[in-house]
C-alpha cells in the first residue's frame, strides 16, 4: 500500500465540524484508491497563490514527507498546475488534489469501453485549463527565450481539445444506444427505478438483495461506475432497477458532465430510491442527504423519491426512529431496511409499488377459445391479472397500462365493466 | 408536512444612485420533495443609499415576513446572507432561520426568486427607471 499524507486548507470562516467531515471523506477516498493515510495536515487561512497553504506549512510538509516516508501528498483543495509544481519541488514528493484522486479511483474501476471513455473525458477536461501551464513547466529549462514555446503550447492545448471532441462524439454514439434502449423499455411498459445516494451507502448490496444477484459489493467508494440494470417484480408489476454511481460533495461540473449519462439513469427514472447509511452520525447523514438533494435538484422533475435508511441492523429501534424523525424534512417517503439481513425489504417493495405510475384497472371478457387463451397468456405477461373466471367466456380483472388495455379491448370488442 | 417561509431579495445593485430592492416572502407547506401548498406571498420594496450588509438584509426580511400570517421557518439561499455560517445568521433573527436544503425548499426558493424579480421589474417599469 502506498503511503499518503492528507492536506486540507480550511477557509477562515468555515465550520470546524464540516471541515472535519470533509477530511474524513478525503480519507475514505484515499483508502478506496489504495492509500494508507500516514499523516494529516490542516491549516486555516486564505489560499496562498503559490502553494495553496502557507509557505511555512509547505516547509513543515516537506519535513513530514521525510519523517513518515510518504509516497504521495493529497490535497483536499483544488490545486493549480503551478501550485502542484511548487509544492512537489519543495517536498520532493508527488502531489495531487481530491479531483485527481477521484480520477485515479475511476480509472482503476473502469472496466467497460464506455466507462473508460468517461474517465478519459473527465481526465482531459481536468487537464485542459492546465495544458499550457503543463507544457511550460515541463519545458521550463528548454525555454529558448525569444518567442518561447508559444506554438508548441498552443498545439498541445489544441490536441487536448481535439481528443475531448472525439471522445464526446464516441460517447454520444454509445449513449444514443442506451437512450433508445431506455425509451424502448419505457414504451414497453416497464417502470424504471434507480438507486441513488451518496457513495458507499450500500446501494449495490440493496440492489443484490432486491434482484437476488451477486454483483460486486465492496466497502469502498465508487464500486459502481457503470449502471447495471435488472428486472424486478414488485407485487405483480415488472420494474427495471438500475444501480448507479454514488454522489459525492463538491463534484466539479466537468466531472458531473463526464458521468452525465450515468446520472441520467436517475433523472429519467419513475422512482428514485435515495439510499443513506443510517448507522452514520446524524450530522453526516444530514450533510449527505443535503448533497444528494443538491445533486438531484437541477434535473429531477416529477420523480417520486423514496428514502431508504439502509444498515438499520446496526441501530436500535429507538435510535432509528429518532434519526428518521430528525431528518424527516430531508427524507421523502422514508423506509428503514437492512440490505444485509433483509429487514424491511417487503415494506420497501410495498412503497415502490405504491409510487409506481398508475395503471388502469378494467374488467374484460374474452371468448373461451384458443385465441382467447393466448390473449390471456399475453395479458399475464404485459399486465397484472388480479382474477380470472372461466364461464361462457374468460372474465378477467386486469390492471395494465392504457395501450395494453386498448389492444385487449380491440380484440374482445366487448367490455363488461370499467 | 413542514411550514416554511422562503425569502429572496432582488436588486442588490445600484440603479440611479441608489439601491431599489424588492424582498419577497412565500409561506408554503412542503414535504421533503414537493411544495404542497403556497399559503401566502408578501412583497415589500426598499430604497437604500448604500449597499446592503447582513444586518440590513435581516431587517428587510423581518419586515417583509411580518406581513405573513403563517408561522414557519425562514429559508434563504446562503448567498443572500453573504455565505455567513447558519448559526451566526440564526442568532440575528427573532424567528427560526435556516438555509435551503431539501428539494422542496429549493423549489420554493425558485418561486420566491421569480416573485421578487418580477415585482422589481414591474416597479422599475412603473417608475420609469432605466
JSON list of N, CA and C in Angstrom, two decimals, chain A residues 121 124 159-172:
[
{"chain": "A", "resi": 121, "resn": "UNK", "atom": "N", "xyz": [-12.46, 11.21, -20.62]},
{"chain": "A", "resi": 121, "resn": "UNK", "atom": "CA", "xyz": [-13.04, 12.53, -20.84]},
{"chain": "A", "resi": 121, "resn": "UNK", "atom": "C", "xyz": [-12.86, 13.40, -19.60]},
{"chain": "A", "resi": 124, "resn": "UNK", "atom": "N", "xyz": [-9.29, 14.54, -19.32]},
{"chain": "A", "resi": 124, "resn": "UNK", "atom": "CA", "xyz": [-8.93, 15.58, -20.29]},
{"chain": "A", "resi": 124, "resn": "UNK", "atom": "C", "xyz": [-9.56, 16.93, -19.92]},
{"chain": "A", "resi": 159, "resn": "UNK", "atom": "N", "xyz": [-4.53, 19.84, -29.10]},
{"chain": "A", "resi": 159, "resn": "UNK", "atom": "CA", "xyz": [-4.57, 18.37, -29.13]},
{"chain": "A", "resi": 159, "resn": "UNK", "atom": "C", "xyz": [-5.54, 17.84, -28.07]},
{"chain": "A", "resi": 160, "resn": "UNK", "atom": "N", "xyz": [-5.46, 18.43, -26.85]},
{"chain": "A", "resi": 160, "resn": "UNK", "atom": "CA", "xyz": [-6.36, 18.01, -25.78]},
{"chain": "A", "resi": 160, "resn": "UNK", "atom": "C", "xyz": [-7.81, 18.28, -26.19]},
{"chain": "A", "resi": 161, "resn": "UNK", "atom": "N", "xyz": [-8.02, 19.48, -26.78]},
{"chain": "A", "resi": 161, "resn": "UNK", "atom": "CA", "xyz": [-9.37, 19.84, -27.21]},
{"chain": "A", "resi": 161, "resn": "UNK", "atom": "C", "xyz": [-9.90, 18.85, -28.24]},
{"chain": "A", "resi": 162, "resn": "UNK", "atom": "N", "xyz": [-9.04, 18.50, -29.21]},
{"chain": "A", "resi": 162, "resn": "UNK", "atom": "CA", "xyz": [-9.46, 17.56, -30.25]},
{"chain": "A", "resi": 162, "resn": "UNK", "atom": "C", "xyz": [-9.82, 16.21, -29.67]},
{"chain": "A", "resi": 163, "resn": "UNK", "atom": "N", "xyz": [-9.00, 15.77, -28.69]},
{"chain": "A", "resi": 163, "resn": "UNK", "atom": "CA", "xyz": [-9.28, 14.46, -28.10]},
{"chain": "A", "resi": 163, "resn": "UNK", "atom": "C", "xyz": [-10.60, 14.50, -27.33]},
{"chain": "A", "resi": 164, "resn": "UNK", "atom": "N", "xyz": [-10.87, 15.64, -26.65]},
{"chain": "A", "resi": 164, "resn": "UNK", "atom": "CA", "xyz": [-12.14, 15.78, -25.92]},
{"chain": "A", "resi": 164, "resn": "UNK", "atom": "C", "xyz": [-13.30, 15.67, -26.90]},
{"chain": "A", "resi": 165, "resn": "UNK", "atom": "N", "xyz": [-13.18, 16.39, -28.03]},
{"chain": "A", "resi": 165, "resn": "UNK", "atom": "CA", "xyz": [-14.26, 16.39, -29.02]},
{"chain": "A", "resi": 165, "resn": "UNK", "atom": "C", "xyz": [-14.49, 14.97, -29.55]},
{"chain": "A", "resi": 166, "resn": "UNK", "atom": "N", "xyz": [-13.39, 14.26, -29.81]},
{"chain": "A", "resi": 166, "resn": "UNK", "atom": "CA", "xyz": [-13.51, 12.91, -30.36]},
{"chain": "A", "resi": 166, "resn": "UNK", "atom": "C", "xyz": [-14.20, 11.96, -29.37]},
{"chain": "A", "resi": 167, "resn": "UNK", "atom": "N", "xyz": [-13.78, 12.06, -28.10]},
{"chain": "A", "resi": 167, "resn": "UNK", "atom": "CA", "xyz": [-14.38, 11.17, -27.08]},
{"chain": "A", "resi": 167, "resn": "UNK", "atom": "C", "xyz": [-15.86, 11.51, -26.89]},
{"chain": "A", "resi": 168, "resn": "UNK", "atom": "N", "xyz": [-16.17, 12.81, -26.91]},
{"chain": "A", "resi": 168, "resn": "UNK", "atom": "CA", "xyz": [-17.57, 13.22, -26.75]},
{"chain": "A", "resi": 168, "resn": "UNK", "atom": "C", "xyz": [-18.43, 12.63, -27.86]},
{"chain": "A", "resi": 169, "resn": "UNK", "atom": "N", "xyz": [-17.89, 12.67, -29.08]},
{"chain": "A", "resi": 169, "resn": "UNK", "atom": "CA", "xyz": [-18.61, 12.09, -30.23]},
{"chain": "A", "resi": 169, "resn": "UNK", "atom": "C", "xyz": [-18.88, 10.61, -30.00]},
{"chain": "A", "resi": 170, "resn": "UNK", "atom": "N", "xyz": [-17.82, 9.93, -29.58]},
{"chain": "A", "resi": 170, "resn": "UNK", "atom": "CA", "xyz": [-17.93, 8.49, -29.40]},
{"chain": "A", "resi": 170, "resn": "UNK", "atom": "C", "xyz": [-18.93, 8.17, -28.28]},
{"chain": "A", "resi": 171, "resn": "UNK", "atom": "N", "xyz": [-18.84, 8.97, -27.18]},
{"chain": "A", "resi": 171, "resn": "UNK", "atom": "CA", "xyz": [-19.76, 8.74, -26.06]},
{"chain": "A", "resi": 171, "resn": "UNK", "atom": "C", "xyz": [-21.20, 9.00, -26.49]},
{"chain": "A", "resi": 172, "resn": "UNK", "atom": "N", "xyz": [-21.37, 10.01, -27.36]},
{"chain": "A", "resi": 172, "resn": "UNK", "atom": "CA", "xyz": [-22.71, 10.35, -27.82]},
{"chain": "A", "resi": 172, "resn": "UNK", "atom": "C", "xyz": [-23.33, 9.16, -28.54]}
]
